[in-house]
Short mmCIF file of C-alpha atoms in Angstrom, two decimals:
data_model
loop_
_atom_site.label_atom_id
_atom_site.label_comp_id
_atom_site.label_asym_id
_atom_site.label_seq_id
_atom_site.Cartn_x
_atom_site.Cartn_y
_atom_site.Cartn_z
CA UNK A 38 4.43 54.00 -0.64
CA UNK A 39 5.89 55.08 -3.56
CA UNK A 40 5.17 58.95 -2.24
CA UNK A 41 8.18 58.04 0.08
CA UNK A 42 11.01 56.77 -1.80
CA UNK A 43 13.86 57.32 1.38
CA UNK A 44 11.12 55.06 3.17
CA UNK A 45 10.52 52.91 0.70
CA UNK A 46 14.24 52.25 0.90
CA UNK A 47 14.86 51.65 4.35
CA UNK A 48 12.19 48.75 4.74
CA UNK A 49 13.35 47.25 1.64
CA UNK A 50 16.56 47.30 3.85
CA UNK A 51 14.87 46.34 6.83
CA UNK A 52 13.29 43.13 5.06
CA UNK A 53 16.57 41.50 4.66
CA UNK A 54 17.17 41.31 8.47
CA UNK A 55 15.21 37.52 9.22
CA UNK A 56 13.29 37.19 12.03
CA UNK A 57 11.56 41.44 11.51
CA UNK A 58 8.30 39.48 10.41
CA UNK A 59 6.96 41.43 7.52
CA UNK A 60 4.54 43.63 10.04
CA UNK A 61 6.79 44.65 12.16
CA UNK A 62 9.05 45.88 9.65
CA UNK A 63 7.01 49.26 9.67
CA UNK A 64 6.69 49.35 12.92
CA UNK A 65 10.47 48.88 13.31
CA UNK A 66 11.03 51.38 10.47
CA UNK A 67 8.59 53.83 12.64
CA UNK A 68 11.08 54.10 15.48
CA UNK A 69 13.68 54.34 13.42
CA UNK A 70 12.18 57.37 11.72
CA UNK A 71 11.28 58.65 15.03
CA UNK A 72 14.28 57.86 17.70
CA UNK A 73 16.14 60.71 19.37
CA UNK A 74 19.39 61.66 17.22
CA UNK A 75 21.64 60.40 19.64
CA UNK A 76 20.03 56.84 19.79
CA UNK A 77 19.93 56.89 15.92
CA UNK A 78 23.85 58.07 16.03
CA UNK A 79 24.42 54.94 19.03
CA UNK A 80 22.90 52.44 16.69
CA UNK A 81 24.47 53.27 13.80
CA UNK A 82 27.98 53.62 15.51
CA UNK A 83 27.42 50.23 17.52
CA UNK A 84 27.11 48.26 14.08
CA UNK A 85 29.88 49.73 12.66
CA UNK A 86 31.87 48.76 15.62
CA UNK A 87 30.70 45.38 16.15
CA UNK A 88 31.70 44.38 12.34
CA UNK A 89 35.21 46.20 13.31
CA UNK A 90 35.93 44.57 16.59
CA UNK A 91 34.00 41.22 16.04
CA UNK A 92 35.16 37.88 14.20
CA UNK A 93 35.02 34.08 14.40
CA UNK A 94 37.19 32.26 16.88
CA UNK A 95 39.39 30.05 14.28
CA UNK A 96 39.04 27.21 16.53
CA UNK A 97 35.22 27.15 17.09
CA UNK A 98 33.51 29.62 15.02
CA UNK A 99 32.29 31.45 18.27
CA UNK A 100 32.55 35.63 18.62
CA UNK A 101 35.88 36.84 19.36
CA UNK A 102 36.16 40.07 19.92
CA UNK A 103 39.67 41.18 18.88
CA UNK A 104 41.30 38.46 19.54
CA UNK A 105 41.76 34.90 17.18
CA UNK A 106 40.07 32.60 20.13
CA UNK A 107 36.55 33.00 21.97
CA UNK A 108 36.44 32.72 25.68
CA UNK A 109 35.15 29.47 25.86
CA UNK A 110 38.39 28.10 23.96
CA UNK A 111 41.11 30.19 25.72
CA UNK A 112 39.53 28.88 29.15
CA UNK A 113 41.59 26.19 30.36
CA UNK A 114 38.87 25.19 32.59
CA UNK A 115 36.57 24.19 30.25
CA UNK A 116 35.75 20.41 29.71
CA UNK A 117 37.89 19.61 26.44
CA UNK A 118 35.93 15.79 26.42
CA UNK A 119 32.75 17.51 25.63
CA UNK A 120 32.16 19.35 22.35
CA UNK A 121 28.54 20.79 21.63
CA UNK A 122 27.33 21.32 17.93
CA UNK A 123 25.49 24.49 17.11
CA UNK A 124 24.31 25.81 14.17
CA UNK A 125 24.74 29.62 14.66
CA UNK A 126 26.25 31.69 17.66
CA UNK A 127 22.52 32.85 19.29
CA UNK A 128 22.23 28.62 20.08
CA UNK A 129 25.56 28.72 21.71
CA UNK A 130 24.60 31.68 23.43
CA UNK A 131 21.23 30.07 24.51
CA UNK A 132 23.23 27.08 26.54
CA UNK A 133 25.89 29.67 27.78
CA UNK A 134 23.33 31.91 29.40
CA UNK A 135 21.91 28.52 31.35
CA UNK A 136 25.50 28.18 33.13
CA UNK A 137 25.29 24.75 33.39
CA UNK A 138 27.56 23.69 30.48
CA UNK A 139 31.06 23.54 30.74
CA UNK A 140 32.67 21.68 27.55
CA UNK A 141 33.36 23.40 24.63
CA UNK A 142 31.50 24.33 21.34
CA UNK A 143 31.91 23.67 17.98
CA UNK A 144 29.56 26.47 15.51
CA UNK A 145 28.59 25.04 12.19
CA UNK A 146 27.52 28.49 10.63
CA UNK A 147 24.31 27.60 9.84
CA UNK A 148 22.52 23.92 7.98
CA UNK A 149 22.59 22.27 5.22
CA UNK A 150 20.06 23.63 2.66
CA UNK A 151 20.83 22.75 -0.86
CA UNK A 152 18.07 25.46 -2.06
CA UNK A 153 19.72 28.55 -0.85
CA UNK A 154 23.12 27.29 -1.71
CA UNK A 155 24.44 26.02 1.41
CA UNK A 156 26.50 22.41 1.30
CA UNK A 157 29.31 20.82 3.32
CA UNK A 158 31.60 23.03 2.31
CA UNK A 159 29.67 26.33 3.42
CA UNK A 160 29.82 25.04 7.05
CA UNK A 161 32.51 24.12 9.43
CA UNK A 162 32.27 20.70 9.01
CA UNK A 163 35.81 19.99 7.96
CA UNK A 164 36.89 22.27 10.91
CA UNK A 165 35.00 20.02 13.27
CA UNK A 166 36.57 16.56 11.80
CA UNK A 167 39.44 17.46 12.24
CA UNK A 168 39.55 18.78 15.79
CA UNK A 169 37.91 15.67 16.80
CA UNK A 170 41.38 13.70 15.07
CA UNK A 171 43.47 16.14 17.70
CA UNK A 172 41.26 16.79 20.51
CA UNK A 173 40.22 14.39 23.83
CA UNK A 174 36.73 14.58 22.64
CA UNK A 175 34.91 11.94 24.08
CA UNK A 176 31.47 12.98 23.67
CA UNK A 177 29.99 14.68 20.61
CA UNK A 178 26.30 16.75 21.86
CA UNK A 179 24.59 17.55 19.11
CA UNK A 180 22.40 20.96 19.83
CA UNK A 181 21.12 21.02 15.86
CA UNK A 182 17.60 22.85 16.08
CA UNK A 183 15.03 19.38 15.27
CA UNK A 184 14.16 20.93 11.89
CA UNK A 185 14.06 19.49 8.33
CA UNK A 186 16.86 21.01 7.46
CA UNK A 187 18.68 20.43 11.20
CA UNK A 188 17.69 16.75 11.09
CA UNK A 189 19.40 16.24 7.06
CA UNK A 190 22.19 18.38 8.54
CA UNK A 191 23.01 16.15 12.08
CA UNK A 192 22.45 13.03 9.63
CA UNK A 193 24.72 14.28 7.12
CA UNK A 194 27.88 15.15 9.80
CA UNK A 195 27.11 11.43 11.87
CA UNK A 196 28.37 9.92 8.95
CA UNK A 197 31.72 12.18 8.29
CA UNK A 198 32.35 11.55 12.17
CA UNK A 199 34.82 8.65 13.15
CA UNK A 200 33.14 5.40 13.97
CA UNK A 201 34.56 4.25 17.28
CA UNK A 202 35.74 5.90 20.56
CA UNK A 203 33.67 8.75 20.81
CA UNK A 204 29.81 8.83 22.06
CA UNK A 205 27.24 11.13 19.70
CA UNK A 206 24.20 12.57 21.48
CA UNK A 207 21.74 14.81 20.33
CA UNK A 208 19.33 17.16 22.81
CA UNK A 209 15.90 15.21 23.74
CA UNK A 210 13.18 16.32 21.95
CA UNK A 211 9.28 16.48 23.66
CA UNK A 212 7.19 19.04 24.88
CA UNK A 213 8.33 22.51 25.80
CA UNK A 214 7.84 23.49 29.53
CA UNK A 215 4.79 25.07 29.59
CA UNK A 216 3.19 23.76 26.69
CA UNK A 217 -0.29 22.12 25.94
CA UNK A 218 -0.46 18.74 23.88
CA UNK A 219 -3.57 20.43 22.63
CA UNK A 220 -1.20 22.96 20.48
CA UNK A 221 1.77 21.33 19.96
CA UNK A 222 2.13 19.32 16.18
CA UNK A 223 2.12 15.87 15.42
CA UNK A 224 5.59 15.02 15.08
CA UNK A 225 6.64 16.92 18.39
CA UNK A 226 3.94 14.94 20.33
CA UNK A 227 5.22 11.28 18.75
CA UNK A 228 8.85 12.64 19.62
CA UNK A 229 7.61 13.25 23.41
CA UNK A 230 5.76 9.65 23.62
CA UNK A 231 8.88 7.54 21.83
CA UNK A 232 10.91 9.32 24.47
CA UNK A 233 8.66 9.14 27.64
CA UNK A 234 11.13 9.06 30.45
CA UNK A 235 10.23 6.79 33.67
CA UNK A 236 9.20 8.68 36.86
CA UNK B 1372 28.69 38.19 27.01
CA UNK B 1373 31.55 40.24 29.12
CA UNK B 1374 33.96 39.29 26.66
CA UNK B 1375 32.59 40.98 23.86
CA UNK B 1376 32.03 44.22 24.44
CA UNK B 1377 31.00 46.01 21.17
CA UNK B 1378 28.61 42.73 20.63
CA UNK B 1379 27.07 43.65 24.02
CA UNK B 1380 26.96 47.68 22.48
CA UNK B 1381 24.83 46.45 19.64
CA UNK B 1382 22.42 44.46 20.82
CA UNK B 1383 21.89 46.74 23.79
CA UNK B 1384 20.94 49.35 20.92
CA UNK B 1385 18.88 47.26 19.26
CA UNK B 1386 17.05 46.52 22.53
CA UNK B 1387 15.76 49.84 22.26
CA UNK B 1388 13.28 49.01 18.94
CA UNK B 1389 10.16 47.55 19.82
CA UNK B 1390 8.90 44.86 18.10
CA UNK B 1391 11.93 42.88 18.15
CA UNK B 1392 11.53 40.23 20.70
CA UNK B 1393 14.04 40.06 23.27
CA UNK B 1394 15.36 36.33 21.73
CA UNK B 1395 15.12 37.84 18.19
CA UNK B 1396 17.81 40.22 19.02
CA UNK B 1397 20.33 37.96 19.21
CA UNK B 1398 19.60 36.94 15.61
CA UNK B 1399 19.14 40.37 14.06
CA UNK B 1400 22.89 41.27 15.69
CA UNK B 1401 23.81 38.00 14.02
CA UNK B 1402 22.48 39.75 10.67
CA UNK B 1403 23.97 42.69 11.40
CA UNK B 1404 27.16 41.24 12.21
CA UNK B 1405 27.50 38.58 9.15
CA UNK B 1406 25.81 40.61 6.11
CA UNK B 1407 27.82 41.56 3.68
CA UNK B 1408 29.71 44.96 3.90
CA UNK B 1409 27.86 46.36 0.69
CA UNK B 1410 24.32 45.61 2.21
CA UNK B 1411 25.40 47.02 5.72
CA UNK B 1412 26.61 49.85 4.21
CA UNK B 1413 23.13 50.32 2.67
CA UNK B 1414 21.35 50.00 5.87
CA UNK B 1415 23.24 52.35 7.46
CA UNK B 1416 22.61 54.51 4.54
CA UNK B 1417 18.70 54.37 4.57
CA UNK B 1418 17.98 54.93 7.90
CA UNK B 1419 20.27 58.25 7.72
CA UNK B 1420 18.21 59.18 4.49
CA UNK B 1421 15.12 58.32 5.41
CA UNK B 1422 15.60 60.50 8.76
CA UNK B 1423 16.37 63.57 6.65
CA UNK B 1424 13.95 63.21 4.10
CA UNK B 1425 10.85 61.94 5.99
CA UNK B 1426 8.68 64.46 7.98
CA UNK B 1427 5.23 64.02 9.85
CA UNK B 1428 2.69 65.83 7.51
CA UNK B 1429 1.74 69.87 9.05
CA UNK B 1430 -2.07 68.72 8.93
CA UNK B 1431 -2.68 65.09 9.91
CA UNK B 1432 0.37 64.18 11.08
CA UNK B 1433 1.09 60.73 8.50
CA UNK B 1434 4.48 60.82 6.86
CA UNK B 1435 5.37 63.11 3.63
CA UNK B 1436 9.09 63.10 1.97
CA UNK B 1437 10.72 66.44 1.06
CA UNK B 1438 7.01 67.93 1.34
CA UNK B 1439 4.75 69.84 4.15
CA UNK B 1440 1.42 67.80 3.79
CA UNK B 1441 1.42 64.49 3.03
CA UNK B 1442 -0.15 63.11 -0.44
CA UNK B 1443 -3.32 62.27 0.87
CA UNK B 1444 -4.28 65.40 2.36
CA UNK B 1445 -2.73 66.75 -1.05
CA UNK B 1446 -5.15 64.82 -3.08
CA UNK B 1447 -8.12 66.88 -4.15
CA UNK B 1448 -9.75 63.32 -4.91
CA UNK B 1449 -9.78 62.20 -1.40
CA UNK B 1450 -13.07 62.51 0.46
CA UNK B 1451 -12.73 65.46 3.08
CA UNK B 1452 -15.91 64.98 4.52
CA UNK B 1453 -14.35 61.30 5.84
CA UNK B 1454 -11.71 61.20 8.81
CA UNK B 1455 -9.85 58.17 9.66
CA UNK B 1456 -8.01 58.72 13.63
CA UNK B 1457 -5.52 55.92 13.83
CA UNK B 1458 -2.47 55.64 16.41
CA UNK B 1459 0.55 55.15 14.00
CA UNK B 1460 1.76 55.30 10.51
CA UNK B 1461 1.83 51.85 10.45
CA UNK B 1462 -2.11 51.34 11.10
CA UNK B 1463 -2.86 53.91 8.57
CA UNK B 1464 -0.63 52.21 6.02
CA UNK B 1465 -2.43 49.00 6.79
CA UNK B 1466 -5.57 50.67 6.01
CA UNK B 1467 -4.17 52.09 3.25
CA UNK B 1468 -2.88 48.88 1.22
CA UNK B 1469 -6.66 48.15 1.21
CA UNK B 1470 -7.25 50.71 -1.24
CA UNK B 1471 -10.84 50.97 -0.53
CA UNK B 1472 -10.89 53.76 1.78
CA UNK B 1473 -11.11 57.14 0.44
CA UNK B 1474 -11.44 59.65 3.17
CA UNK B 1475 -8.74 61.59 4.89
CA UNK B 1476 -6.53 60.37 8.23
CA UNK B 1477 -5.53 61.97 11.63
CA UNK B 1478 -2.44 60.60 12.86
CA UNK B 1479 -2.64 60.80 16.97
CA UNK B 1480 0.95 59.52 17.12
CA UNK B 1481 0.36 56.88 20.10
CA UNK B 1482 -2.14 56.59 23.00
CA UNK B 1483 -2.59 58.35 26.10
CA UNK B 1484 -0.25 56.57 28.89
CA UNK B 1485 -0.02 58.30 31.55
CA UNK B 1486 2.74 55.54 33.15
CA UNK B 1487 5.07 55.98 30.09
CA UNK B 1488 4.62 60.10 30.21
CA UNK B 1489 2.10 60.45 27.37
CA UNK B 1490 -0.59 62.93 27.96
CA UNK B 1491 -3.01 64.72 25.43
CA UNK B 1492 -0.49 66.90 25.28
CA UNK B 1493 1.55 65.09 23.61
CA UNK B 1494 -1.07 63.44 20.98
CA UNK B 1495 -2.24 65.22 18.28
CA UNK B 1496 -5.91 65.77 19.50
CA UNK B 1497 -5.92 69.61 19.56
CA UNK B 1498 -4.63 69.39 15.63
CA UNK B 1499 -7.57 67.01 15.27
CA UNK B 1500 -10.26 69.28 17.23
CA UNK B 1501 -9.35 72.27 15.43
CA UNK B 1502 -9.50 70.52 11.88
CA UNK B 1503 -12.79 69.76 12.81
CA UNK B 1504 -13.67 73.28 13.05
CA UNK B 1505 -12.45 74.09 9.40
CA UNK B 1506 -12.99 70.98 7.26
CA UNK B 1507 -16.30 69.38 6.04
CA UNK B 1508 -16.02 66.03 8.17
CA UNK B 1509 -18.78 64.64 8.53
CA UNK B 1510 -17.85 60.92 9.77
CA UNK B 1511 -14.77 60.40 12.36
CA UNK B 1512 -13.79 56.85 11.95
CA UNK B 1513 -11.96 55.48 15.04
CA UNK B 1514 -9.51 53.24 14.10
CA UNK B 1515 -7.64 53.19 17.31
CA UNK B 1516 -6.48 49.56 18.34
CA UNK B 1517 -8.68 47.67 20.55
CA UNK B 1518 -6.25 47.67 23.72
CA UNK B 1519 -7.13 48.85 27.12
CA UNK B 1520 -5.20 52.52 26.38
CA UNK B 1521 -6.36 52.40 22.45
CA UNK B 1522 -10.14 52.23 24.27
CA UNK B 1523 -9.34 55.28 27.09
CA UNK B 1524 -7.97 57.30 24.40
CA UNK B 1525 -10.96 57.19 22.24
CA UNK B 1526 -13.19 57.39 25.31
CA UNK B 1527 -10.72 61.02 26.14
CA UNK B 1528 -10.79 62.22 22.52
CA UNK B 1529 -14.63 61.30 22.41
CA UNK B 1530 -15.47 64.08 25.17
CA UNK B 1531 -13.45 66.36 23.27
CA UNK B 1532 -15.63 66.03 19.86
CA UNK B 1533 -18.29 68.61 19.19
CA UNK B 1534 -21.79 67.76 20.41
CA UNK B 1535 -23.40 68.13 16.94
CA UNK B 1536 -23.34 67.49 12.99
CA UNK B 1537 -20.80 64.80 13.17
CA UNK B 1538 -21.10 61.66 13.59
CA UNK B 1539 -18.56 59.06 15.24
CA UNK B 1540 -17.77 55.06 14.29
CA UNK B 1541 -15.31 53.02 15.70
CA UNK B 1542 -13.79 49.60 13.44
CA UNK B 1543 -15.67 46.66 14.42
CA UNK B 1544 -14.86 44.21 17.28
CA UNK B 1545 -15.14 40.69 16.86
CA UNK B 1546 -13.36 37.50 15.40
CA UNK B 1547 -10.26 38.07 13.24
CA UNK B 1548 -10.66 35.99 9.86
CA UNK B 1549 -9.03 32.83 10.29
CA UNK B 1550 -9.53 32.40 13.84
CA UNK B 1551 -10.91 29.55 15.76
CA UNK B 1552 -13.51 30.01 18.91
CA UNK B 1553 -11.37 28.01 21.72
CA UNK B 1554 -7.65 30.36 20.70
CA UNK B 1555 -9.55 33.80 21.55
CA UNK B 1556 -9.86 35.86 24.63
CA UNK B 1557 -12.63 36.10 26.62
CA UNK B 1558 -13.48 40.02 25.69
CA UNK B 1559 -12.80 39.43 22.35
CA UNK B 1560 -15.72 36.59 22.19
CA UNK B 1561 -18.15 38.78 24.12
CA UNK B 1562 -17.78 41.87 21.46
CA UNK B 1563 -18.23 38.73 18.74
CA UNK B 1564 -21.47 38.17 19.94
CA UNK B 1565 -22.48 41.65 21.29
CA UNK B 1566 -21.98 42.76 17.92
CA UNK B 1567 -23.83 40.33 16.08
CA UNK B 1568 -24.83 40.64 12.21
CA UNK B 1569 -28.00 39.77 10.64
CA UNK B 1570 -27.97 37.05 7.90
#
């Protein structure tokens, strides 16, 4: 590719956004290319505006969009005895979009990973011990994705977490709705017998 | 996600590019969102470039930057008398990175649809027919992806092809390398077999 340097340029761009797997970075850079000018002018104007208009609620780490608290925290009808740990907004958004919830949320920013740099002090961990020394938290759910790095993560913040008065949970883990033990991995499968729920 | 508004802007633009899943999007806008200004600012930057300086190639239709034909058709070592018909820049890029093929490429620019409003018309099959006329082809080599449009739009283009003097090939059908028997489909196990090679 080194016929088309502007191209060039605008995957090695696209490649930093995660989750564009590798192939689909040219087909993402085709449309790109190839979009009407006035969807290429919304696009561009819609991420400028969302980095304007869009921060962290200082309570939760949540979007807030031009204001200091999310939604969730300003609603005085939310249950302030439940507090869910995420790592990153799209999981809070995930359990939002189900309805069912109605405590609070507390956003970590991400997990432990010592490799790319991230420790306690790149998360919201301090945030989160300390709201549970003011708030009426009685139960802690822990919504940590059951990863490596999720697992060292929930392990790390049980231990930083007071030792009496409040209850810690974490989301069951087992089989996915619609899955087949054939596919599913090893650990997934022990996770789904240890847990086996009586009918 | 009513209460944020210029969120809801972005990821209802980035909705719009294919190939990112409808659950990825809420982790690209997280990306978007969260990078760093100087690497957003790039982004921004390379998709306006790249739409000024990239233009589909007058003859076959792949990209060429700040140029009318592309540098494969302006490579007097490529073989004119082979012509590659592929979709999208992106399949003749993957064919490309190979570096074993030698001929020349047609660029259709998508397959005939007629639900989504794509006719021959709007394919590049009379720039193919009437290169046909002029240049020395002597093989066309379908490369059009085995899906049920990718198969009526060869079987279209096909009756389209002079009757004589050229001959037409398709890419082989049949198990991709690394795949196991019991994950494929049904047609793709028939064409495995149908198209079984000697020892």
């Amino acid at each position: 590719m080194r016929d088309l340097p502007s191209l060039q340029a605008l995957i090695q761009q696209l490649r930093h956004i995660p989750y564009v797997a590798s192939k689909q970075v040219y087909r993402v850079a085709l449309y790109l290319l190839t979009a009407p000018e006035e969807r290429s002018v919304k696009l561009l104007d819609a991420i400028t505006q969302a980095r304007q208009a869009v921060t962290p609620c200082e309570l939760c780490g949540n979007w807030a969009e031009r204001a200091v608290r999310c939604t969730v925290c300003s609603d005085p009808k939310r249950d302030e005895s439940l507090l869910c740990v995420v790592e990153q907004w799209p999981d809070l958004y995930a359990i939002e979009r189900l309805g069912e919830y109605r405590g609070r949320y507390h956003v970590l920013g991400g997990v432990l990973s010592p490799l790319e740099g991230v420790g306690p002090d790149q998360l919201r961990i301090a945030g989160l011990v300390s709201r549970l020394a003011i708030e009426p938290v009685r139960e802690v759910i822990f919504a940590i994705n059951p990863t490596p790095e999720g697992e060292a993560t929930m392990g790390y913040i049980r231990t930083k977490m007071p030792s009496s008065g409040i209850v810690f949970s974490r989301l069951a883990s087992g089989m996915p709705t619609g899955s087949h033990l054939a596919y599913l991995d090893r650990t997934t499968i022990h996770r789904a017998l240890a847990g086996r729920q009586l009918l």
